PDB file of C-alpha atoms in Angstrom:
ATOM      1  CA  MET A   1    -129.907  19.384-135.017  1.00 39.00           C
ATOM      2  CA  LEU A   2    -132.795  16.491-134.068  1.00 34.00           C
ATOM      3  CA  ASN A   3    -132.983  15.347-137.812  1.00 39.00           C
ATOM      4  CA  VAL A   4    -129.211  15.021-137.517  1.00 36.00           C
ATOM      5  CA  VAL A   5    -130.022  12.397-134.137  1.00 37.00           C
ATOM      6  CA  ARG A   6    -132.721  10.433-135.249  1.00 38.00           C
ATOM      7  CA  GLN A   7    -131.254   9.809-138.554  1.00 42.00           C
ATOM      8  CA  ASP A   8    -128.313   8.745-136.626  1.00 44.00           C
ATOM      9  CA  ILE A   9    -131.123   6.201-134.068  1.00 39.00           C
ATOM     10  CA  ILE A  10    -132.283   4.730-136.691  1.00 38.00           C
ATOM     11  CA  THR A  11    -129.008   3.664-138.847  1.00 45.00           C
ATOM     12  CA  ALA A  12    -128.001   2.971-135.252  1.00 47.00           C
ATOM     13  CA  GLY A  13    -130.856  -0.024-135.351  1.00 47.00           C
ATOM     14  CA  THR A  14    -130.811  -1.794-137.953  1.00 42.00           C
ATOM     15  CA  ALA A  15    -127.688  -3.668-136.334  1.00 42.00           C
ATOM     16  CA  VAL A  16    -128.106  -3.171-132.619  1.00 46.00           C
ATOM     17  CA  ASN A  17    -128.469  -5.852-130.642  1.00 43.00           C
ATOM     18  CA  ALA A  18    -128.332  -6.954-126.343  1.00 40.00           C
ATOM     19  CA  ALA A  19    -124.862  -5.289-125.583  1.00 46.00           C
ATOM     20  CA  ARG A  20    -125.722  -5.514-121.917  1.00 52.00           C
ATOM     21  CA  PRO A  21    -128.465  -8.362-119.403  1.00 46.00           C
ATOM     22  CA  ALA A  22    -131.732  -7.529-119.264  1.00 43.00           C
ATOM     23  CA  VAL A  23    -132.675  -6.881-116.402  1.00 42.00           C
ATOM     24  CA  THR A  24    -135.997  -7.144-114.262  1.00 37.00           C
ATOM     25  CA  SER A  25    -138.337  -4.734-112.508  1.00 36.00           C
ATOM     26  CA  ALA A  26    -136.589  -5.797-109.209  1.00 38.00           C
ATOM     27  CA  GLY A  27    -133.203  -4.969-110.498  1.00 39.00           C
ATOM     28  CA  THR A  28    -132.035  -8.303-111.151  1.00 35.00           C
ATOM     29  CA  ALA A  29    -129.797  -8.279-113.400  1.00 37.00           C
ATOM     30  CA  VAL A  30    -130.005 -11.621-116.144  1.00 34.00           C
ATOM     31  CA  VAL A  31    -125.981 -12.088-116.492  1.00 33.00           C
ATOM     32  CA  PRO A  32    -123.427  -9.997-114.662  1.00 34.00           C
ATOM     33  CA  VAL A  33    -122.756  -6.326-115.738  1.00 39.00           C
ATOM     34  CA  ALA A  34    -119.744  -5.515-117.767  1.00 42.00           C
ATOM     35  CA  ASN A  35    -116.024  -5.617-115.831  1.00 46.00           C
ATOM     36  CA  ALA A  36    -114.859  -3.067-114.512  1.00 60.00           C
ATOM     37  CA  GLY A  37    -112.601  -0.320-117.098  1.00 91.00           C
ATOM     38  CA  THR A  38    -112.609   2.712-118.376  1.00 95.00           C
ATOM     39  CA  ALA A  39    -116.268   4.216-119.975  1.00 97.00           C
ATOM     40  CA  VAL A  40    -115.042   7.766-120.525  1.00 97.00           C
ATOM     41  CA  ASN A  41    -111.431   9.195-121.831  1.00 97.00           C
ATOM     42  CA  LEU A  42    -110.915  12.934-122.345  1.00 97.00           C
ATOM     43  CA  GLU A  43    -106.931  13.789-123.176  1.00 97.00           C
ATOM     44  CA  ASP A  44    -106.915  17.773-123.919  1.00 97.00           C
ATOM     45  CA  VAL A  45    -109.609  17.812-125.966  1.00 97.00           C
ATOM     46  CA  SER A  46    -109.846  21.181-126.662  1.00 96.00           C
ATOM     47  CA  LYS A  47    -113.921  22.539-128.973  1.00 96.00           C
ATOM     48  CA  VAL A  48    -113.685  26.294-130.647  1.00 93.00           C
ATOM     49  CA  PHE A  49    -116.004  27.418-132.077  1.00 89.00           C
ATOM     50  CA  THR A  50    -115.833  30.980-134.740  1.00 83.00           C
ATOM     51  CA  GLN A  51    -119.071  33.430-133.978  1.00 70.00           C
ATOM     52  CA  TRP A  52    -119.655  36.139-136.433  1.00 64.00           C
ATOM     53  CA  GLN A  53    -119.761  40.058-135.013  1.00 63.00           C
ATOM     54  CA  ARG A  54    -122.179  42.257-136.630  1.00 61.00           C
ATOM     55  CA  SER A  55    -122.905  45.833-135.327  1.00 56.00           C
ATOM     56  CA  GLY A  56    -125.798  46.378-134.899  1.00 59.00           C
ATOM     57  CA  LYS A  57    -125.683  50.940-136.057  1.00 62.00           C
ATOM     58  CA  PHE A  58    -126.844  51.905-139.750  1.00 57.00           C
ATOM     59  CA  LYS A  59    -123.278  53.473-140.664  1.00 59.00           C
ATOM     60  CA  ASP A  60    -121.980  49.748-140.579  1.00 60.00           C
ATOM     61  CA  LEU A  61    -124.178  47.476-142.665  1.00 62.00           C
ATOM     62  CA  LEU A  62    -121.745  47.847-145.783  1.00 63.00           C
ATOM     63  CA  ARG A  63    -118.937  46.127-143.703  1.00 64.00           C
ATOM     64  CA  ASN A  64    -121.092  43.256-141.752  1.00 59.00           C
ATOM     65  CA  LEU A  65    -121.703  41.987-145.240  1.00 65.00           C
ATOM     66  CA  VAL A  66    -118.597  42.532-146.829  1.00 63.00           C
ATOM     67  CA  LYS A  67    -116.045  42.248-143.573  1.00 65.00           C
ATOM     68  CA  PRO A  68    -118.269  40.903-140.538  1.00 64.00           C
ATOM     69  CA  GLU A  69    -115.812  41.212-137.437  1.00 71.00           C
ATOM     70  CA  LYS A  70    -114.328  36.873-136.477  1.00 72.00           C
ATOM     71  CA  LYS A  71    -114.691  36.141-132.606  1.00 76.00           C
ATOM     72  CA  VAL A  72    -112.956  32.954-132.013  1.00 83.00           C
ATOM     73  CA  VAL A  73    -114.863  31.793-128.168  1.00 86.00           C
ATOM     74  CA  ALA A  74    -112.782  28.453-126.747  1.00 90.00           C
ATOM     75  CA  ALA A  75    -115.887  26.716-125.218  1.00 91.00           C
ATOM     76  CA  LEU A  76    -113.145  23.114-123.570  1.00 95.00           C
ATOM     77  CA  ASP A  77    -109.473  24.271-123.229  1.00 94.00           C
ATOM     78  CA  HIS A  78    -106.933  21.001-122.768  1.00 95.00           C
ATOM     79  CA  VAL A  79    -109.815  19.191-120.711  1.00 96.00           C
ATOM     80  CA  SER A  80    -108.222  16.025-119.349  1.00 97.00           C
ATOM     81  CA  LEU A  81    -111.014  13.716-118.065  1.00 97.00           C
ATOM     82  CA  LYS A  82    -111.481   9.513-116.558  1.00 97.00           C
ATOM     83  CA  VAL A  83    -114.497   8.176-116.027  1.00 97.00           C
ATOM     84  CA  ASN A  84    -114.273   4.627-114.690  1.00 97.00           C
ATOM     85  CA  ASN A  85    -117.323   1.177-116.235  1.00 96.00           C
ATOM     86  CA  GLY A  86    -120.194   2.059-113.425  1.00 96.00           C
ATOM     87  CA  GLU A  87    -119.240   5.475-112.042  1.00 97.00           C
ATOM     88  CA  PHE A  88    -121.757   8.525-111.092  1.00 97.00           C
ATOM     89  CA  VAL A  89    -120.360  11.292-111.468  1.00 97.00           C
ATOM     90  CA  ALA A  90    -121.908  15.349-111.368  1.00 96.00           C
ATOM     91  CA  TYR A  91    -120.256  17.683-114.567  1.00 95.00           C
ATOM     92  CA  ALA A  92    -121.260  20.664-113.011  1.00 93.00           C
ATOM     93  CA  GLY A  93    -119.905  24.271-114.381  1.00 89.00           C
ATOM     94  CA  ALA A  94    -122.307  27.869-114.793  1.00 87.00           C
ATOM     95  CA  ASN A  95    -123.390  28.138-117.882  1.00 85.00           C
ATOM     96  CA  GLY A  96    -121.032  28.415-121.019  1.00 84.00           C
ATOM     97  CA  ALA A  97    -118.802  26.441-119.254  1.00 90.00           C
ATOM     98  CA  GLY A  98    -118.777  23.651-121.600  1.00 91.00           C
ATOM     99  CA  LYS A  99    -121.195  21.444-119.865  1.00 92.00           C
ATOM    100  CA  SER A 100    -123.363  20.460-122.700  1.00 90.00           C
ATOM    101  CA  THR A 101    -120.522  20.818-125.068  1.00 94.00           C
ATOM    102  CA  THR A 102    -118.585  18.239-123.968  1.00 95.00           C
ATOM    103  CA  ILE A 103    -122.309  15.606-124.039  1.00 94.00           C
ATOM    104  CA  LYS A 104    -122.900  16.746-127.482  1.00 93.00           C
ATOM    105  CA  ILE A 105    -118.171  15.681-128.048  1.00 95.00           C
ATOM    106  CA  LEU A 106    -119.213  12.491-126.334  1.00 96.00           C
ATOM    107  CA  SER A 107    -121.760  10.910-127.862  1.00 92.00           C
ATOM    108  CA  GLY A 108    -120.494  12.137-131.256  1.00 92.00           C
ATOM    109  CA  ILE A 109    -122.649  15.290-132.011  1.00 92.00           C
ATOM    110  CA  LEU A 110    -119.890  17.723-132.060  1.00 94.00           C
ATOM    111  CA  GLN A 111    -115.912  16.952-133.049  1.00 94.00           C
ATOM    112  CA  PRO A 112    -113.083  18.443-131.132  1.00 96.00           C
ATOM    113  CA  THR A 113    -110.879  21.012-132.348  1.00 95.00           C
ATOM    114  CA  SER A 114    -108.341  18.836-131.299  1.00 96.00           C
ATOM    115  CA  GLY A 115    -107.221  15.584-128.626  1.00 96.00           C
ATOM    116  CA  ALA A 116    -108.746  11.819-128.300  1.00 97.00           C
ATOM    117  CA  VAL A 117    -111.658  11.022-127.115  1.00 97.00           C
ATOM    118  CA  THR A 118    -111.747   7.472-126.738  1.00 97.00           C
ATOM    119  CA  VAL A 119    -115.994   5.758-125.580  1.00 97.00           C
ATOM    120  CA  LEU A 120    -116.086   2.473-124.752  1.00 96.00           C
ATOM    121  CA  GLY A 121    -112.628   2.433-125.522  1.00 95.00           C
ATOM    122  CA  MET A 122    -114.383   3.601-129.628  1.00 95.00           C
ATOM    123  CA  SER A 123    -114.088   7.447-131.101  1.00 95.00           C
ATOM    124  CA  PRO A 124    -117.300   9.285-131.123  1.00 94.00           C
ATOM    125  CA  GLU A 125    -116.575  10.517-133.683  1.00 90.00           C
ATOM    126  CA  LYS A 126    -115.778   7.446-136.911  1.00 91.00           C
ATOM    127  CA  SER A 127    -117.943   4.859-134.674  1.00 92.00           C
ATOM    128  CA  ARG A 128    -120.883   7.415-133.985  1.00 89.00           C
ATOM    129  CA  VAL A 129    -123.545   4.304-135.257  1.00 89.00           C
ATOM    130  CA  GLU A 130    -121.829   1.682-133.242  1.00 91.00           C
ATOM    131  CA  LEU A 131    -121.497   3.851-130.235  1.00 93.00           C
ATOM    132  CA  MET A 132    -125.173   4.683-130.367  1.00 91.00           C
ATOM    133  CA  ARG A 133    -126.595   0.622-129.877  1.00 91.00           C
ATOM    134  CA  ARG A 134    -124.120   1.446-126.702  1.00 95.00           C
ATOM    135  CA  ILE A 135    -125.123   4.702-124.697  1.00 96.00           C
ATOM    136  CA  GLY A 136    -127.906   6.455-124.079  1.00 95.00           C
ATOM    137  CA  VAL A 137    -128.105  10.935-124.060  1.00 93.00           C
ATOM    138  CA  VAL A 138    -131.386  13.056-122.982  1.00 91.00           C
ATOM    139  CA  PHE A 139    -131.297  16.683-123.238  1.00 84.00           C
ATOM    140  CA  GLY A 140    -133.275  18.443-120.347  1.00 70.00           C
ATOM    141  CA  GLN A 141    -135.419  20.532-123.048  1.00 70.00           C
ATOM    142  CA  ARG A 142    -135.609  18.300-125.934  1.00 80.00           C
ATOM    143  CA  THR A 143    -137.710  15.280-126.771  1.00 87.00           C
ATOM    144  CA  GLU A 144    -137.364  11.525-128.395  1.00 88.00           C
ATOM    145  CA  LEU A 145    -141.113  11.039-127.939  1.00 93.00           C
ATOM    146  CA  TRP A 146    -143.722  11.614-131.061  1.00 93.00           C
ATOM    147  CA  TRP A 147    -145.793  14.721-130.189  1.00 92.00           C
ATOM    148  CA  ASP A 148    -149.236  13.687-131.665  1.00 94.00           C
ATOM    149  CA  HIS A 149    -148.946   9.856-130.939  1.00 95.00           C
ATOM    150  CA  PRO A 150    -149.216   8.231-126.894  1.00 96.00           C
ATOM    151  CA  ILE A 151    -146.061   7.320-125.579  1.00 96.00           C
ATOM    152  CA  SER A 152    -146.780   3.991-126.564  1.00 96.00           C
ATOM    153  CA  VAL A 153    -146.049   4.085-129.642  1.00 96.00           C
ATOM    154  CA  SER A 154    -142.766   5.974-129.270  1.00 96.00           C
ATOM    155  CA  PHE A 155    -141.247   3.104-127.242  1.00 97.00           C
ATOM    156  CA  GLU A 156    -142.760   0.701-130.056  1.00 96.00           C
ATOM    157  CA  TRP A 157    -141.417   2.577-132.828  1.00 95.00           C
ATOM    158  CA  LYS A 158    -137.641   2.770-130.985  1.00 95.00           C
ATOM    159  CA  LYS A 159    -138.419  -1.430-130.126  1.00 95.00           C
ATOM    160  CA  THR A 160    -138.923  -1.894-134.472  1.00 94.00           C
ATOM    161  CA  VAL A 161    -136.080   0.456-135.366  1.00 91.00           C
ATOM    162  CA  TRP A 162    -133.229  -0.059-132.871  1.00 92.00           C
ATOM    163  CA  ASN A 163    -134.303  -3.679-133.513  1.00 92.00           C
ATOM    164  CA  ILE A 164    -134.456  -4.548-129.956  1.00 94.00           C
ATOM    165  CA  PRO A 165    -134.242  -8.070-128.898  1.00 95.00           C
ATOM    166  CA  ALA A 166    -138.258  -8.861-127.775  1.00 94.00           C
ATOM    167  CA  GLU A 167    -136.394 -10.051-123.930  1.00 94.00           C
ATOM    168  CA  VAL A 168    -134.759  -7.224-123.769  1.00 94.00           C
ATOM    169  CA  TYR A 169    -137.633  -4.792-124.886  1.00 95.00           C
ATOM    170  CA  ARG A 170    -140.076  -6.297-122.049  1.00 95.00           C
ATOM    171  CA  HIS A 171    -137.911  -6.701-119.193  1.00 94.00           C
ATOM    172  CA  GLN A 172    -136.778  -2.970-119.389  1.00 94.00           C
ATOM    173  CA  LEU A 173    -140.287  -1.559-120.334  1.00 96.00           C
ATOM    174  CA  GLU A 174    -141.325  -3.416-116.895  1.00 95.00           C
ATOM    175  CA  MET A 175    -138.675  -1.922-115.680  1.00 92.00           C
ATOM    176  CA  VAL A 176    -138.914   1.612-116.369  1.00 93.00           C
ATOM    177  CA  THR A 177    -142.577   1.975-116.839  1.00 94.00           C
ATOM    178  CA  GLU A 178    -143.194   0.008-113.068  1.00 91.00           C
ATOM    179  CA  LEU A 179    -139.850   2.728-111.338  1.00 88.00           C
ATOM    180  CA  LEU A 180    -140.873   5.539-113.052  1.00 90.00           C
ATOM    181  CA  ASP A 181    -144.469   5.464-112.982  1.00 89.00           C
ATOM    182  CA  LEU A 182    -145.338   5.296-116.004  1.00 93.00           C
ATOM    183  CA  GLY A 183    -148.346   2.450-116.353  1.00 92.00           C
ATOM    184  CA  ASP A 184    -151.904   5.040-116.739  1.00 92.00           C
ATOM    185  CA  LEU A 185    -149.351   6.922-118.721  1.00 94.00           C
ATOM    186  CA  LEU A 186    -148.308   5.069-121.017  1.00 95.00           C
ATOM    187  CA  ASN A 187    -151.555   5.793-123.853  1.00 95.00           C
ATOM    188  CA  THR A 188    -150.778  10.068-123.009  1.00 95.00           C
ATOM    189  CA  PHE A 189    -150.510  11.521-125.888  1.00 96.00           C
ATOM    190  CA  ALA A 190    -147.103  13.150-125.530  1.00 93.00           C
ATOM    191  CA  ARG A 191    -147.824  17.493-126.230  1.00 93.00           C
ATOM    192  CA  GLU A 192    -150.266  16.111-123.699  1.00 96.00           C
ATOM    193  CA  LEU A 193    -148.208  15.458-120.666  1.00 93.00           C
ATOM    194  CA  SER A 194    -146.433  18.135-117.353  1.00 90.00           C
ATOM    195  CA  LEU A 195    -142.215  18.244-117.756  1.00 87.00           C
ATOM    196  CA  GLY A 196    -142.173  15.789-115.377  1.00 86.00           C
ATOM    197  CA  GLN A 197    -144.245  13.461-116.804  1.00 90.00           C
ATOM    198  CA  ARG A 198    -142.243  13.808-120.812  1.00 91.00           C
ATOM    199  CA  MET A 199    -138.401  13.563-119.182  1.00 89.00           C
ATOM    200  CA  ARG A 200    -139.516   9.977-117.055  1.00 90.00           C
ATOM    201  CA  ALA A 201    -140.829   9.243-120.475  1.00 94.00           C
ATOM    202  CA  ASP A 202    -137.445  10.208-121.717  1.00 93.00           C
ATOM    203  CA  LEU A 203    -134.940   8.488-119.974  1.00 92.00           C
ATOM    204  CA  ALA A 204    -137.992   5.496-119.914  1.00 94.00           C
ATOM    205  CA  MET A 205    -137.375   5.394-124.111  1.00 95.00           C
ATOM    206  CA  MET A 206    -133.845   6.128-123.957  1.00 94.00           C
ATOM    207  CA  LEU A 207    -132.881   2.934-121.427  1.00 94.00           C
ATOM    208  CA  LEU A 208    -135.278   0.706-123.870  1.00 95.00           C
ATOM    209  CA  HIS A 209    -131.857  -1.169-125.520  1.00 94.00           C
ATOM    210  CA  ASN A 210    -131.031  -0.945-121.885  1.00 93.00           C
ATOM    211  CA  PRO A 211    -127.571   0.859-122.190  1.00 95.00           C
ATOM    212  CA  GLU A 212    -124.063   1.125-120.118  1.00 95.00           C
ATOM    213  CA  LEU A 213    -122.745   4.395-120.004  1.00 97.00           C
ATOM    214  CA  ILE A 214    -125.803   7.244-120.114  1.00 97.00           C
ATOM    215  CA  PHE A 215    -125.632  11.162-120.681  1.00 96.00           C
ATOM    216  CA  LEU A 216    -127.929  13.036-118.789  1.00 94.00           C
ATOM    217  CA  ASP A 217    -128.106  17.414-120.094  1.00 89.00           C
ATOM    218  CA  GLU A 218    -129.705  19.401-116.868  1.00 87.00           C
ATOM    219  CA  PRO A 219    -132.443  16.346-116.023  1.00 86.00           C
ATOM    220  CA  THR A 220    -134.124  17.949-113.116  1.00 84.00           C
ATOM    221  CA  LEU A 221    -134.390  21.944-115.355  1.00 80.00           C
ATOM    222  CA  GLY A 222    -137.487  22.525-114.085  1.00 80.00           C
ATOM    223  CA  LEU A 223    -139.612  19.846-112.354  1.00 83.00           C
ATOM    224  CA  ASP A 224    -141.407  20.008-109.134  1.00 85.00           C
ATOM    225  CA  VAL A 225    -140.072  18.267-105.453  1.00 87.00           C
ATOM    226  CA  LEU A 226    -142.270  15.038-106.721  1.00 86.00           C
ATOM    227  CA  ALA A 227    -140.772  15.024-110.191  1.00 84.00           C
ATOM    228  CA  LYS A 228    -137.657  15.761-109.136  1.00 87.00           C
ATOM    229  CA  ARG A 229    -137.355  13.151-106.510  1.00 88.00           C
ATOM    230  CA  GLN A 230    -138.200  10.192-108.635  1.00 87.00           C
ATOM    231  CA  MET A 231    -135.525  11.228-111.512  1.00 87.00           C
ATOM    232  CA  ILE A 232    -132.913  11.341-108.615  1.00 91.00           C
ATOM    233  CA  ASN A 233    -134.233   8.096-106.872  1.00 92.00           C
ATOM    234  CA  PHE A 234    -134.308   6.481-110.287  1.00 91.00           C
ATOM    235  CA  LEU A 235    -131.467   7.111-111.568  1.00 93.00           C
ATOM    236  CA  LYS A 236    -129.717   6.133-108.165  1.00 94.00           C
ATOM    237  CA  ARG A 237    -131.189   2.497-108.658  1.00 93.00           C
ATOM    238  CA  ILE A 238    -130.194   2.382-111.606  1.00 94.00           C
ATOM    239  CA  ASN A 239    -126.576   2.975-111.065  1.00 95.00           C
ATOM    240  CA  ARG A 240    -126.362   0.858-108.006  1.00 94.00           C
ATOM    241  CA  GLU A 241    -128.428  -2.316-109.042  1.00 92.00           C
ATOM    242  CA  GLN A 242    -127.563  -2.381-112.830  1.00 90.00           C
ATOM    243  CA  GLY A 243    -123.660  -0.956-112.755  1.00 94.00           C
ATOM    244  CA  THR A 244    -125.040   1.633-115.352  1.00 96.00           C
ATOM    245  CA  THR A 245    -123.186   4.503-116.080  1.00 97.00           C
ATOM    246  CA  ILE A 246    -123.678   7.852-114.921  1.00 97.00           C
ATOM    247  CA  ILE A 247    -122.442  11.375-116.180  1.00 97.00           C
ATOM    248  CA  VAL A 248    -124.973  14.009-115.486  1.00 96.00           C
ATOM    249  CA  THR A 249    -125.248  17.832-115.819  1.00 92.00           C
ATOM    250  CA  SER A 250    -127.034  20.323-114.060  1.00 86.00           C
ATOM    251  CA  HIS A 251    -126.789  23.740-112.542  1.00 81.00           C
ATOM    252  CA  ASP A 252    -128.162  22.147-108.485  1.00 84.00           C
ATOM    253  CA  MET A 253    -125.539  20.917-106.045  1.00 87.00           C
ATOM    254  CA  ASP A 254    -128.147  19.763-103.868  1.00 88.00           C
ATOM    255  CA  ASP A 255    -129.340  17.739-105.757  1.00 89.00           C
ATOM    256  CA  LEU A 256    -125.729  16.391-108.244  1.00 92.00           C
ATOM    257  CA  GLU A 257    -124.466  15.855-104.800  1.00 92.00           C
ATOM    258  CA  GLU A 258    -127.882  13.735-103.728  1.00 92.00           C
ATOM    259  CA  MET A 259    -127.498  11.676-107.404  1.00 93.00           C
ATOM    260  CA  ALA A 260    -123.421  11.550-107.717  1.00 95.00           C
ATOM    261  CA  GLN A 261    -120.075  10.079-105.621  1.00 92.00           C
ATOM    262  CA  ARG A 262    -117.303  12.160-107.316  1.00 96.00           C
ATOM    263  CA  ILE A 263    -117.833  15.813-108.993  1.00 96.00           C
ATOM    264  CA  VAL A 264    -115.909  17.343-112.020  1.00 96.00           C
ATOM    265  CA  LEU A 265    -116.420  22.129-112.041  1.00 94.00           C
ATOM    266  CA  LEU A 266    -116.109  23.392-115.062  1.00 93.00           C
ATOM    267  CA  SER A 267    -114.939  27.486-115.386  1.00 92.00           C
ATOM    268  CA  ARG A 268    -114.926  28.473-118.892  1.00 90.00           C
ATOM    269  CA  GLY A 269    -113.731  25.679-120.200  1.00 93.00           C
ATOM    270  CA  GLN A 270    -112.031  24.102-117.997  1.00 95.00           C
ATOM    271  CA  ILE A 271    -111.495  21.610-115.228  1.00 95.00           C
ATOM    272  CA  ALA A 272    -111.468  23.926-112.235  1.00 94.00           C
ATOM    273  CA  PHE A 273    -112.206  20.937-109.505  1.00 95.00           C
ATOM    274  CA  ASP A 274    -112.607  16.827-109.294  1.00 96.00           C
ATOM    275  CA  GLY A 275    -113.597  14.852-106.047  1.00 95.00           C
ATOM    276  CA  SER A 276    -115.646  14.240-104.167  1.00 94.00           C
ATOM    277  CA  PHE A 277    -117.935  16.579-102.806  1.00 93.00           C
ATOM    278  CA  ASP A 278    -116.967  17.032 -99.126  1.00 92.00           C
ATOM    279  CA  GLU A 279    -113.698  17.872-100.397  1.00 92.00           C
ATOM    280  CA  LEU A 280    -115.257  20.110-102.994  1.00 90.00           C
ATOM    281  CA  ARG A 281    -117.285  21.347 -99.490  1.00 87.00           C
ATOM    282  CA  GLN A 282    -113.754  22.079 -97.209  1.00 88.00           C
ATOM    283  CA  LEU A 283    -112.894  24.255 -99.889  1.00 86.00           C
ATOM    284  CA  THR A 284    -115.876  25.920-100.314  1.00 79.00           C
ATOM    285  CA  GLY A 285    -118.247  26.776 -98.019  1.00 72.00           C
ATOM    286  CA  ASN A 286    -121.486  25.529 -98.303  1.00 66.00           C
ATOM    287  CA  LEU A 287    -122.737  24.122-101.988  1.00 60.00           C
ATOM    288  CA  CYS A 288    -124.642  25.690-103.397  1.00 56.00           C
ATOM    289  CA  ARG A 289    -126.824  26.223-106.820  1.00 53.00           C
ATOM    290  CA  ILE A 290    -124.266  27.653-109.300  1.00 56.00           C
TER     291      ILE A 290
END
């Protein structure tokens, strides 16, 4: 899957341009951010996976080969969701609720079984290359960094392959280096980074082309308290000062409440709640880890 994503990144880079304003290290936009509008729209979206069930019993070996049983699993079940530009939305739910599936559909990695999806006015399925010039995606347990090279080499690779304008790259690199405290790590090999350092570097690399919409799938998973604090503060800042639209998934409700203004709670592939954290607390009591 990563090879597929990397190839799409290379393709997108051949025509990438400054789709939105560069921002200085102080957080000041060079030009105004995008006008208000809809960043994400899901209309009655479902995603069904087919799983082949095989018995572990010796007597069933022949049947497993000739006629394995098929099981249909609905990862998303008629989900409708709208996210406006500039929103910071928490997308929460237990394991298997459909969070990662949604992110993959929104970023064009997966296609829905049914329903309509638009991201920044485009179909992720039909306009994936163009869409990738304007969005950023980070999966907590994966990396786009070159494992056996300093992270600065990975950054330069992205600048070259994506054809990021020099001024945009310079502004973004200055900003992420300062705000994510990467100055002493730029010449460190990716394989030598701690989990928290790698997550900061991945986040920085994702932001080098100045995306207007970012998807973060479990970005704080496994991070220590300090690394988590740096991540949360940075995300809140780019949302506030750049107007970057952010959709983040996590199991930790405390982290989500600190970051986002709105929470969408997913249960068994369906939206069980969409509103503020205060409203959710009134319904369920104290928030906790899902």
